[in-house]
Short mmCIF file of C-alpha atoms in Angstrom, two decimals:
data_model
loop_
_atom_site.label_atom_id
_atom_site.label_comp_id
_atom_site.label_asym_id
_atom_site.label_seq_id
_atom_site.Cartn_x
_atom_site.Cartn_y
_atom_site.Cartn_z
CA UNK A 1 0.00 0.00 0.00
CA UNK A 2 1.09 3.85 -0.92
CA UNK A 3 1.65 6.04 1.47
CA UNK A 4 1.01 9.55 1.82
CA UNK A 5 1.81 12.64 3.97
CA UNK A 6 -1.42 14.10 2.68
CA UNK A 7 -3.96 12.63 -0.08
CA UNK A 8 -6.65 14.95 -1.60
CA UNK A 9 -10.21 14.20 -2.41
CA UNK A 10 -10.67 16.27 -5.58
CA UNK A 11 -9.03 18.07 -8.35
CA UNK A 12 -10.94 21.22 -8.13
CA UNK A 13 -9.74 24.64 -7.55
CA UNK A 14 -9.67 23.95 -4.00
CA UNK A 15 -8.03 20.08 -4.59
CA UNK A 16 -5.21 20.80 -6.62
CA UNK A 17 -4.45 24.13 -5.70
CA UNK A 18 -4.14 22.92 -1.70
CA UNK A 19 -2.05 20.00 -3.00
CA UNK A 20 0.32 21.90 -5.49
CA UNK A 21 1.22 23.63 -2.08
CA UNK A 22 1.59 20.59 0.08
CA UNK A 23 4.12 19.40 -2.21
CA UNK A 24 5.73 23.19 -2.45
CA UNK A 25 6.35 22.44 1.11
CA UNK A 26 8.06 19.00 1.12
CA UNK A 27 5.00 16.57 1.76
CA UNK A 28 4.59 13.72 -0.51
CA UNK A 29 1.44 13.89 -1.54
CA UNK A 30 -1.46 12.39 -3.64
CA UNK A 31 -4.65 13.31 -5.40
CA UNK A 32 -7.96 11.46 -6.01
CA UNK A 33 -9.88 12.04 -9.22
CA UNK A 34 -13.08 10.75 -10.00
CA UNK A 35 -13.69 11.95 -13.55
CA UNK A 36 -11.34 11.34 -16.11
CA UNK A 37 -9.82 15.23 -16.64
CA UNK A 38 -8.76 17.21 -13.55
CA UNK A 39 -10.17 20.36 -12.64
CA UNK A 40 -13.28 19.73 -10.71
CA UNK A 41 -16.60 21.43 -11.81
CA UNK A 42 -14.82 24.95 -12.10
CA UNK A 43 -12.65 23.73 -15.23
CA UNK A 44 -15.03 21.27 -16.69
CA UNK A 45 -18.74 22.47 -16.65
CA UNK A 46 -18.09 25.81 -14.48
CA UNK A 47 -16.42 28.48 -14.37
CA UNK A 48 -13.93 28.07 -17.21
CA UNK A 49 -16.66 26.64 -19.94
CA UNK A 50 -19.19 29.48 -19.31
CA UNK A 51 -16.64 32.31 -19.35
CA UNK A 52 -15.31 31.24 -22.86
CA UNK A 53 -18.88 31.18 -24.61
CA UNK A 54 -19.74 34.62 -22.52
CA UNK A 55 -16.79 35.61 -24.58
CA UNK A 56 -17.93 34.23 -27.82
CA UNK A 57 -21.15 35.33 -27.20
CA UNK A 58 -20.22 38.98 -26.24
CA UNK A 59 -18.37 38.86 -29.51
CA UNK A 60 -21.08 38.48 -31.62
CA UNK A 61 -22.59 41.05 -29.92
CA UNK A 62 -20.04 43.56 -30.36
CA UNK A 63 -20.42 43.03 -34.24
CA UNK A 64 -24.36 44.07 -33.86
CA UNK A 65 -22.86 47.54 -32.92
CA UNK A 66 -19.39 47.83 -35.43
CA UNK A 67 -21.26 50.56 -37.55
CA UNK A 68 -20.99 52.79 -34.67
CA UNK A 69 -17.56 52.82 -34.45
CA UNK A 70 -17.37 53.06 -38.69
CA UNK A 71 -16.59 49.87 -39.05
CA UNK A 72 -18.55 47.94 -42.04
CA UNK A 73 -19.23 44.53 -41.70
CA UNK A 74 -19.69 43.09 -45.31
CA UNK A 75 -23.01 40.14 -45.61
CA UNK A 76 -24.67 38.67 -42.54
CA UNK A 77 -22.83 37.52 -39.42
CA UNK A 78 -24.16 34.20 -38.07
CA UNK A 79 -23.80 32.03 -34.93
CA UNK A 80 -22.03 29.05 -35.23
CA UNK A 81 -23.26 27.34 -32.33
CA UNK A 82 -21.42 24.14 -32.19
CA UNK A 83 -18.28 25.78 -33.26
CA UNK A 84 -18.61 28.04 -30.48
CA UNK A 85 -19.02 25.04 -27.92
CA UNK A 86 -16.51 22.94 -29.66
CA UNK A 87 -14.09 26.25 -28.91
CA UNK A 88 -15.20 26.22 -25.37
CA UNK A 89 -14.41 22.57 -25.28
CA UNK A 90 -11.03 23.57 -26.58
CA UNK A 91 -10.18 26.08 -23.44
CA UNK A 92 -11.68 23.40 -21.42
CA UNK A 93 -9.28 20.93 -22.56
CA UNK A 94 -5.90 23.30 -22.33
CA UNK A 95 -6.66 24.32 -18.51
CA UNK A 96 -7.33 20.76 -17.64
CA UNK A 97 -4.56 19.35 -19.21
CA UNK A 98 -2.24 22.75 -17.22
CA UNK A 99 -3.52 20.98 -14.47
CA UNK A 100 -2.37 17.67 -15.47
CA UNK A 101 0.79 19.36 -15.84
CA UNK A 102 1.17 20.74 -12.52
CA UNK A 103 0.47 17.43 -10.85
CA UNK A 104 3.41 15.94 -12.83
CA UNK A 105 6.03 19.20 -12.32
CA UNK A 106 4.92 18.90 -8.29
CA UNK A 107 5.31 15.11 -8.41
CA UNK A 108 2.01 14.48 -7.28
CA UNK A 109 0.64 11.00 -7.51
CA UNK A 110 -2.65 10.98 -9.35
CA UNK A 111 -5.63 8.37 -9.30
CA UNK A 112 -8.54 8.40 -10.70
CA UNK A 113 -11.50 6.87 -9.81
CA UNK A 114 -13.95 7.55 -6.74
CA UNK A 115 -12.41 8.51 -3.49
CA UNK A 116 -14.22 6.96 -0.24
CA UNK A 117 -12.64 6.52 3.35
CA UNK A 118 -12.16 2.85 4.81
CA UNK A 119 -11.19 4.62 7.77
CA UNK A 120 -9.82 7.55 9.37
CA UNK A 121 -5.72 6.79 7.58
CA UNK A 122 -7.03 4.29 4.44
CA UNK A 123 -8.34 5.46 1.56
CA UNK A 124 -10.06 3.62 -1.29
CA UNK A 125 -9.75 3.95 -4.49
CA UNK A 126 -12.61 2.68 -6.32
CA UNK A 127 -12.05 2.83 -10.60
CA UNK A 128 -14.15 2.64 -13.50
CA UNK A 129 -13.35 -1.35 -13.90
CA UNK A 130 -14.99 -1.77 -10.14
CA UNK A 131 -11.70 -2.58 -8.65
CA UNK A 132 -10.48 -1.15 -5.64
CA UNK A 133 -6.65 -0.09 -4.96
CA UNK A 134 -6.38 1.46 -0.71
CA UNK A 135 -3.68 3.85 -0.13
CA UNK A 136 -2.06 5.17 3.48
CA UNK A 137 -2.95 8.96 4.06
CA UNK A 138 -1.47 10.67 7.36
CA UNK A 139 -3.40 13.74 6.63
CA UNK A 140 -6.39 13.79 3.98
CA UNK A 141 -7.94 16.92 2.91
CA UNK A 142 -11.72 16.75 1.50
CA UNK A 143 -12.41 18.68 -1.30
CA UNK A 144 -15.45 16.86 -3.23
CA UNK A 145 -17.04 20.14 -4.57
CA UNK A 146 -20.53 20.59 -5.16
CA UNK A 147 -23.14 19.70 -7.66
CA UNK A 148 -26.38 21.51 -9.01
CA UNK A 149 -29.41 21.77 -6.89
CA UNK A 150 -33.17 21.36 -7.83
CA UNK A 151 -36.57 21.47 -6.31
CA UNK A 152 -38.41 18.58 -5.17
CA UNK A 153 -41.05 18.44 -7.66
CA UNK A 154 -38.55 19.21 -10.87
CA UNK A 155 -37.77 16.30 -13.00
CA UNK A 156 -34.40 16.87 -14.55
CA UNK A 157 -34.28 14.94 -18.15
CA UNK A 158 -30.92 16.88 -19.38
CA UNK A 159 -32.81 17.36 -22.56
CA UNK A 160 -35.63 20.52 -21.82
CA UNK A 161 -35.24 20.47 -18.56
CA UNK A 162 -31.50 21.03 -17.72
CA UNK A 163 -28.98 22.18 -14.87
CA UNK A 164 -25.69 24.62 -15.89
CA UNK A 165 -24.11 21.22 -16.89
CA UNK A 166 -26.45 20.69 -19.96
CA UNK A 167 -26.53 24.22 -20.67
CA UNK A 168 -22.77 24.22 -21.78
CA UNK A 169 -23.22 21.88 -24.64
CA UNK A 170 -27.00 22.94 -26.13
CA UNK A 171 -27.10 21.51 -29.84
CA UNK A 172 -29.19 24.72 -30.71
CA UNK A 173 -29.83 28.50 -29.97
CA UNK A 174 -33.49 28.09 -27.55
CA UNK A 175 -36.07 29.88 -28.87
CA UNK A 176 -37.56 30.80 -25.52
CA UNK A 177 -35.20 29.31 -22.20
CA UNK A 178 -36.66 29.89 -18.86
CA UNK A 179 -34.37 30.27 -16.17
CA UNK A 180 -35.64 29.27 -12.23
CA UNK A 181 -33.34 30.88 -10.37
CA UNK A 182 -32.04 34.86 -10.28
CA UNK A 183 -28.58 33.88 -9.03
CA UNK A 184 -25.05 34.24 -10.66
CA UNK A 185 -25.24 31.11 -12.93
CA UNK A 186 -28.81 31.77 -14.78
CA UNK A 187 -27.90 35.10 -15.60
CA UNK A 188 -24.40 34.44 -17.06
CA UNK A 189 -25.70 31.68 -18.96
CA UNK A 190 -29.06 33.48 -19.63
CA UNK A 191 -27.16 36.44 -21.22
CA UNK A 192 -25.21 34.14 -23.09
CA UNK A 193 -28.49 32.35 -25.38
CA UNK A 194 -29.91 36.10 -24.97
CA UNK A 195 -26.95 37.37 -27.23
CA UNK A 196 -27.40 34.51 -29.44
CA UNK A 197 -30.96 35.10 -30.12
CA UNK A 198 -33.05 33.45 -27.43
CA UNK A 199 -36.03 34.58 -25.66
CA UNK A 200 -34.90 34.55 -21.74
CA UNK A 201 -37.16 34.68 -18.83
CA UNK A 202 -35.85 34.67 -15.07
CA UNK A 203 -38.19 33.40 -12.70
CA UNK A 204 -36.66 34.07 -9.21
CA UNK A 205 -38.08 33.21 -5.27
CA UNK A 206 -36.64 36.79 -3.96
CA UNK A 207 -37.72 40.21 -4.64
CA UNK A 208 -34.50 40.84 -6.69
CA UNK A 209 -31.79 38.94 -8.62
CA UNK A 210 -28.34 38.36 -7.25
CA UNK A 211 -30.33 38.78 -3.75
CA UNK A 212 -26.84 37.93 -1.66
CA UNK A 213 -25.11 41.32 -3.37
CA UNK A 214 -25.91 45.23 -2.59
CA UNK A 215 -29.58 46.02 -3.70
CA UNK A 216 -28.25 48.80 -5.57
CA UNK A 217 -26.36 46.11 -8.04
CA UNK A 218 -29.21 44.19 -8.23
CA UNK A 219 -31.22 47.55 -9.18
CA UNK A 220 -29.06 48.19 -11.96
CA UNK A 221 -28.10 44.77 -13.14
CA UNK A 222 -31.76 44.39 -13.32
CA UNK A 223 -31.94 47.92 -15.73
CA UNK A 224 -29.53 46.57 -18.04
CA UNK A 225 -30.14 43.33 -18.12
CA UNK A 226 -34.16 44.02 -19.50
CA UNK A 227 -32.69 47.07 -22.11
CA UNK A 228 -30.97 43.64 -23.57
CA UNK A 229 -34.23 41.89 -23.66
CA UNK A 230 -34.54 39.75 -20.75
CA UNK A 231 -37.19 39.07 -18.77
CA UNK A 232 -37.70 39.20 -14.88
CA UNK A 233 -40.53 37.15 -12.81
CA UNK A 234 -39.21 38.19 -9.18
CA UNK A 235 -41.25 37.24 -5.86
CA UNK A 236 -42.48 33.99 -8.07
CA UNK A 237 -42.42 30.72 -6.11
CA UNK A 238 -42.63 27.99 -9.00
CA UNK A 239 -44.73 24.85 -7.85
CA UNK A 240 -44.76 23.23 -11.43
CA UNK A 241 -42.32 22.22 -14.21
CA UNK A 242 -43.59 19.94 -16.66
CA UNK A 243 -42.40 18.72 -20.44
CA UNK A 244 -44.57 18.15 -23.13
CA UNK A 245 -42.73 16.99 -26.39
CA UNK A 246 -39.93 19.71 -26.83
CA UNK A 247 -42.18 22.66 -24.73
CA UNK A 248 -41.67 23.33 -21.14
CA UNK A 249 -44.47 24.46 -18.99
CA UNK A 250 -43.62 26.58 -15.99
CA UNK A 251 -46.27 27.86 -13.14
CA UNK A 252 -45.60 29.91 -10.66
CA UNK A 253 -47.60 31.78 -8.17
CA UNK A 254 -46.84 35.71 -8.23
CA UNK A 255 -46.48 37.76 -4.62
CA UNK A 256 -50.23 38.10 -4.64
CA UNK A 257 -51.11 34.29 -5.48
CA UNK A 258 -51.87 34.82 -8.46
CA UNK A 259 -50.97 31.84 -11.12
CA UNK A 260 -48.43 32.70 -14.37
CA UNK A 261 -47.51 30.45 -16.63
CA UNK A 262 -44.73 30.45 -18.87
CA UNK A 263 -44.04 28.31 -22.08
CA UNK A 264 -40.55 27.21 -23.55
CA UNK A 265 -38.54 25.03 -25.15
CA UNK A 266 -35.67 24.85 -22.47
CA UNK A 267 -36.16 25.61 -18.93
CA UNK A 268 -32.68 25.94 -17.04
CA UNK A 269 -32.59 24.62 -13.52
CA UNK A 270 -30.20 27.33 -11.48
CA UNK A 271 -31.32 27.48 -8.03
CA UNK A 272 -28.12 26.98 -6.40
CA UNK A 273 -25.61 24.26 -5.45
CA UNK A 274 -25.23 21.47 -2.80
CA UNK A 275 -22.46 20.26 -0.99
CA UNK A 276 -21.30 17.09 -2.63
CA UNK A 277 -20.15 14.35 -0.50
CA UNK A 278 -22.08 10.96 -2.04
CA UNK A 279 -19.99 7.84 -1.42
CA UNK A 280 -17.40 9.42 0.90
CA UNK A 281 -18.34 7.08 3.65
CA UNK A 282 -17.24 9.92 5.83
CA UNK A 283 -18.85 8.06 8.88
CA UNK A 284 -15.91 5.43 8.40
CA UNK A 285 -13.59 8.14 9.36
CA UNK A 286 -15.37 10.06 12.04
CA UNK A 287 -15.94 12.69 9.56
CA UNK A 288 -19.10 14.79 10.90
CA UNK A 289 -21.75 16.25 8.08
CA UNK A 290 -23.97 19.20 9.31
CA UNK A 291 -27.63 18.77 8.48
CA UNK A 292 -27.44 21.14 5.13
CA UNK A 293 -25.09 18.20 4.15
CA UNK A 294 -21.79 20.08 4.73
CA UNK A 295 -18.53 18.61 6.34
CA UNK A 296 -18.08 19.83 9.65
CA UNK A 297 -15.27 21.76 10.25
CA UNK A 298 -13.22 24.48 12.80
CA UNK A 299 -11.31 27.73 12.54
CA UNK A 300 -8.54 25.43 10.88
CA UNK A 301 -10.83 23.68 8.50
CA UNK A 302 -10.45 20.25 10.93
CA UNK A 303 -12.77 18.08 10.88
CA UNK A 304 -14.21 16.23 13.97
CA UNK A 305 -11.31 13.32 12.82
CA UNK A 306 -8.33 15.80 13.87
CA UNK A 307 -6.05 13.97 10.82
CA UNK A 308 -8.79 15.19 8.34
CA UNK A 309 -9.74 18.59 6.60
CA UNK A 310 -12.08 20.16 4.39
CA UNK A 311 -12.14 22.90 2.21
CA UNK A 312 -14.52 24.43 -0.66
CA UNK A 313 -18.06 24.25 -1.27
CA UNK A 314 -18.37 21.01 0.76
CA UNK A 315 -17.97 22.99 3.62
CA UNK A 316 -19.78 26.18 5.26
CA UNK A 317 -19.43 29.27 3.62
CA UNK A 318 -19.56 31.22 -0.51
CA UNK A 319 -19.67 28.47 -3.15
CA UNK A 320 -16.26 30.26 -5.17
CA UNK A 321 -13.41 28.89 -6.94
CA UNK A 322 -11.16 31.48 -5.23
CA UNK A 323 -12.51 30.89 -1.63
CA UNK A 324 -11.51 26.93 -2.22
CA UNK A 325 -8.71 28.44 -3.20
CA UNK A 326 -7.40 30.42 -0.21
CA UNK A 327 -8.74 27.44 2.04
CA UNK A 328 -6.61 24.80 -0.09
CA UNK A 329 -3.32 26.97 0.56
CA UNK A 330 -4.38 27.83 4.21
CA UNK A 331 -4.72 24.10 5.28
CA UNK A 332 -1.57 23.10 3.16
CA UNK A 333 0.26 25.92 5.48
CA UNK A 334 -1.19 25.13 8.56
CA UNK A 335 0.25 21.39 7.93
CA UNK A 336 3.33 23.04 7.66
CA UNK A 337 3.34 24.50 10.88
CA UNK A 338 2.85 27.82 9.65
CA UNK A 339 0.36 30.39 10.80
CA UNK A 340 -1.85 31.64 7.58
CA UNK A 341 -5.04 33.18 7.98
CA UNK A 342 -8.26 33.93 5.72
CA UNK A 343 -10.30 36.83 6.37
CA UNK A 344 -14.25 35.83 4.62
CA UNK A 345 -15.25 39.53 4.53
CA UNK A 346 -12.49 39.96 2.12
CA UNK A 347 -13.07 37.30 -0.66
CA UNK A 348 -15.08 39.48 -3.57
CA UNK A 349 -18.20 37.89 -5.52
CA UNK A 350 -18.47 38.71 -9.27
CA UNK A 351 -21.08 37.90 -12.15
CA UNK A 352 -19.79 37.64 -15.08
CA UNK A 353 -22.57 39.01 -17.51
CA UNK A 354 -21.84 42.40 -19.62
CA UNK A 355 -21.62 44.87 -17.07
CA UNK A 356 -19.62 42.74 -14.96
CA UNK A 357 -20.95 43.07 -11.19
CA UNK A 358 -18.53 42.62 -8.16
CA UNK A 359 -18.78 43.30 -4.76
CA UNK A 360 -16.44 42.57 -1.55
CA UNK A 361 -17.15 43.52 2.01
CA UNK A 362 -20.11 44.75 3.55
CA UNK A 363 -23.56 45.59 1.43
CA UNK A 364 -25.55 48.72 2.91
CA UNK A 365 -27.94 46.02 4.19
CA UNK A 366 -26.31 44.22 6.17
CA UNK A 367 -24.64 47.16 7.88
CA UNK A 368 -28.18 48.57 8.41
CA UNK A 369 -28.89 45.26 9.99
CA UNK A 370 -26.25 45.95 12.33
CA UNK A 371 -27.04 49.64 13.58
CA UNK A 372 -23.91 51.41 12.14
CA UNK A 373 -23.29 54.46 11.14
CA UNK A 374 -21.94 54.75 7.64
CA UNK A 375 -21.21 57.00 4.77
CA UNK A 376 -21.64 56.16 1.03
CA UNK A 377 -20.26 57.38 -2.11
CA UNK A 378 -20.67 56.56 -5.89
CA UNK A 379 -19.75 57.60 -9.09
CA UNK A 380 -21.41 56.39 -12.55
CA UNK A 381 -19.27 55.14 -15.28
CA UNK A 382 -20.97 57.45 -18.13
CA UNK A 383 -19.12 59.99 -16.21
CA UNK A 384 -16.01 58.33 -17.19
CA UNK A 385 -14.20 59.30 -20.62
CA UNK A 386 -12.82 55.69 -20.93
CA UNK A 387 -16.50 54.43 -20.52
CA UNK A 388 -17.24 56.63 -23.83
CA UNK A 389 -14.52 55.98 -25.56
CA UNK A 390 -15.20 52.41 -25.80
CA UNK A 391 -19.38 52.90 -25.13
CA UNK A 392 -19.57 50.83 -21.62
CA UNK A 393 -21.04 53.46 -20.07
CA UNK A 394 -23.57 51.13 -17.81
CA UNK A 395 -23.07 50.81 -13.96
CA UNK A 396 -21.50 52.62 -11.29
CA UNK A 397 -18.67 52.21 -8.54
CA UNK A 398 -20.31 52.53 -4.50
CA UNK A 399 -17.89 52.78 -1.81
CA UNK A 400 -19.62 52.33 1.91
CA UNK A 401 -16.94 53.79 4.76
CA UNK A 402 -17.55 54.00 8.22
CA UNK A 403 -19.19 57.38 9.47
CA UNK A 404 -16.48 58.14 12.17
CA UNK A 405 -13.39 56.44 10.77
CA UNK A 406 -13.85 56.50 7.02
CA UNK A 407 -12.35 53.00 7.07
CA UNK A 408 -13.64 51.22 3.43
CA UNK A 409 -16.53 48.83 4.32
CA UNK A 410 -17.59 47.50 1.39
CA UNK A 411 -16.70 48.24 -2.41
CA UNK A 412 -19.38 47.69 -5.18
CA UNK A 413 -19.58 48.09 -8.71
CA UNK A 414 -21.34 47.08 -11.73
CA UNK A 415 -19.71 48.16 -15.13
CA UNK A 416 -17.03 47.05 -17.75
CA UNK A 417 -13.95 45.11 -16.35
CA UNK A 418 -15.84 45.32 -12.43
CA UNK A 419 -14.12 41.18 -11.99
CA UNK A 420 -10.72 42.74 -12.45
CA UNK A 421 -11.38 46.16 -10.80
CA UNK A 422 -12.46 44.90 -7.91
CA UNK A 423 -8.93 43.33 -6.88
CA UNK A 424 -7.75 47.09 -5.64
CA UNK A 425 -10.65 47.27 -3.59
CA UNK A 426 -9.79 44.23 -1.93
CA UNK A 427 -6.33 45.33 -1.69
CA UNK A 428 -7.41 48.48 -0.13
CA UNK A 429 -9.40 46.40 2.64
CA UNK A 430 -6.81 44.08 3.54
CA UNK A 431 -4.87 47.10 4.84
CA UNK A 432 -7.84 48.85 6.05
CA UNK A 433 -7.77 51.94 4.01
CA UNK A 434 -9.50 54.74 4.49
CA UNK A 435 -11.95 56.42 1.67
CA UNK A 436 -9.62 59.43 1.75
CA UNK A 437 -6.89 57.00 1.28
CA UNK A 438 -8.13 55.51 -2.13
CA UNK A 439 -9.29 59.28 -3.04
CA UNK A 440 -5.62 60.23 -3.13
CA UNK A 441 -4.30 57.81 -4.57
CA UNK A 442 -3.33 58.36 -8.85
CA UNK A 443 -5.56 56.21 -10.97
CA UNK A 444 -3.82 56.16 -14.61
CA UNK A 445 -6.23 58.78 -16.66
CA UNK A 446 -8.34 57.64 -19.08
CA UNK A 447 -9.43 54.25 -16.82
CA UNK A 448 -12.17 52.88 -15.83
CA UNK A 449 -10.40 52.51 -12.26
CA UNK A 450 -10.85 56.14 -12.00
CA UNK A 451 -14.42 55.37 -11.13
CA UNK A 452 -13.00 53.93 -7.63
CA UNK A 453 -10.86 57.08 -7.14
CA UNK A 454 -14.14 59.27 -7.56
CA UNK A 455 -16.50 57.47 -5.51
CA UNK A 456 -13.97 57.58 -2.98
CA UNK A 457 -13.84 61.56 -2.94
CA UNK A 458 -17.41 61.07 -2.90
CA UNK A 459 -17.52 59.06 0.48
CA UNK A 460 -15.19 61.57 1.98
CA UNK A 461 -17.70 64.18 1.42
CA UNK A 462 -15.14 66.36 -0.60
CA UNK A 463 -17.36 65.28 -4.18
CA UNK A 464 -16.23 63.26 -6.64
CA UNK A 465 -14.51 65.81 -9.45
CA UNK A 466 -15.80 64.92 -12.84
CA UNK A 467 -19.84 64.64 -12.03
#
């Protein structure tokens, strides 16, 4: 039998990221794979997938509006659809196979098939073929991900009625696609078949979409999103999907009772995620679950078997690639003997649609929830001469400091290039800058960072200077 300082369940952004740094730091160590390709949902049917046909998508686009910028586009443009998922597959296929890569340059020991615990130091190894091969793990860290989520009463064929999974790989543009579910995935993949041509309506639970982020993103997200063409069915509770041929037949009851019902021919299921832990046999090991179906864990992401850890959407907290991430390389650290540390208030969100939304820190609801006293400033990107230079002149940068210190809060913003933007915010937190801080600071002119730098003079009451 192998034997391992530390083996990983998982090859996600948590999985191999937390085991690239195990072997950084002189642990022999392993990784468990059930799929064939490394790279957990994020790199197969997540993150990675759904950003490259956001960016074929947003290209075709683009071309709609050339003419504007005096450029002639000679006889129709069409979409290509399977060439555009066949590119998609293509990315797909490069970042798995960097992963591959990684394992081999950190001489990590790789097996694939389905990782389960025979107890709390032996590991099995269960392949495709059925047989079993146990390996010796003084440490193991969990990262099994998460899968799609549904409602009870939803019947999910993977042919009308689909999850994010399916919706990666449709055949054809929909002609209408309704999408349960107001959250981060229906909306990036929404826009994506609304670009393309497809009829989109969101039916969502809450009184807003992305109801976890700042009202005031949801607001506008919610402005641009319907100039586009999409439609919104907030505070709808759906209580029937059913399939009939190649149409999909939606009711939901509105915030007065009332019955709507929509027809399509694709109804995308995108109502969140669950922890996945199925055939883990975590019991075997001593390894608690909570009742939501998370892994247990402590300040140090411990389990209640002290030899084991978790990290990543198996276990409490934001469902990101990057939070897995930062929990991977903390546990990897702490093995170590090292010290690291993770501060949740300080991992951003984003949404990838066209404004890009992104948000880290507080929202002006939740400090309202909490009694204090707090200052705001913002600053819209039509203001911005980079914003009209290249016409992305949707969204706006808020900056929430506190009343009495001026210390930054929360950042959020909704508007061109808001995933990349939001990184200085972040930076700004982790020292615990002040608005008046950020406001003096030189933003390279014409940028649409500048945004931050004037919503900051905004929060410090001095006004921002070109609004």
């Amino acid at each position: 039998m192998s034997s391992f300082d530390v083996v990983v369940i998982g090859s996600g952004p948590g999985g191999y990221v937390s085991a690239i740094r195990c072997a950084q730091l002189g642990m022999k160590t392993a990784i468990i794979e059930k799929y064939a390709t490394l790279g957990g949902t994020c790199l197969n049917v997540g993150c990675i997938p759904s950003k490259a046909l956001l960016a074929s998508s947003h290209h075709y686009e683009e071309l709609q509006h050339f003419a504007d910028h005096g450029i002639e586009v000679a006889g129709e443009v069409k979409v290509n659809l399977q060439k555009m998922i066949d590119r998609k597959q293509t990315v797909v296929d490069q970042t798995c196979g960097g992963v591959k890569f990684l394992m081999d340059k950190n001489n990590i020991a790789v097996y694939q098939g389905v990782g389960s615990f025979e107890n709390a130091t032996t590991l099995n190894v269960t392949k495709e073929d059925g047989s079993v091969e146990q390996i010796e793990a003084k440490h193991t860290i969990i990262a099994t991900g998460s899968k799609p989520s549904s409602l009870p009463f939803i019947q999910i064929d993977k042919e009308r009625v689909i999850t994010s999974t399916e919706a990666l790989k449709l055949s054809e543009v929909p002609q209408h696609m309704i999408i349960i579910g107001g959250g981060v995935i229906g909306l990036e993949l929404g826009q994506v078949y609304l670009r393309l041509g497809a009829k989109v309506s969101v039916v969502e639970f809450m009184d807003r979409i992305i109801p976890g982020m700042d009202g005031a993103l949801s607001k506008e997200l919610t402005k641009v999103l319907k100039k586009q063409g999409m439609k919104f069915y907030t505070s709808h509770k759906v209580k029937e999907v059913n399939r009939n041929g190649n149409v999909v037949i939606v009711k939901a009851d509105d915030a007065k009772g009332n019955e709507v019902v929509l027809e399509g021919d694709y109804a995308l299921v995108a109502v969140g995620r669950r922890p996945y832990t199925d055939g883990l046999n975590a019991e075997k090991a001593g390894v608690k679950l909570t009742e939501r179906g998370q892994v247990e864990v402590n300040d140090h992401l411990q389990t209640t078997a002290s030899n084991i850890y978790a990290i990543g959407d198996v276990v409490r907290g934001a469902m990101l690639a990057h939070k897995a991430e930062e929990e991977g390389v903390m546990v990897a650290e702490y093995l170590a003997g090292q010290k690291p540390h993770i501060d949740y208030n300080l991992i951003p969100g984003v949404v990838y649609t066209w404004p890009e939304v992104a948000a880290v820190g507080k929202t002006e609801e939740q400090l309202k929830a909490e009694g204090r006293n707090y200052k705001v400033g913002n600053f819209p990107f039509k203001a911005l001469g980079r914003a009209r230079a290249s016409a992305d002149t949707d969204g706006f940068v808020k900056i929430i400091a506190d009343a009495s210190t001026d210390e930054v809060l929360g950042v959020h913003m909704i508007g061109a290039r808001s995933a990349d933007l939001i990184a200085e915010a972040v930076t700004a937190m982790e020292f615990r800058a002040s608005a008046e801080d950020i406001s003096r600071m030189s933003h390279a002119h014409p940028t649409f960072a500048e945004a931050i730098k004037e919503a900051a003079l905004d929060a410090t009451g001095k006004r921002a200077l070109h609004i």
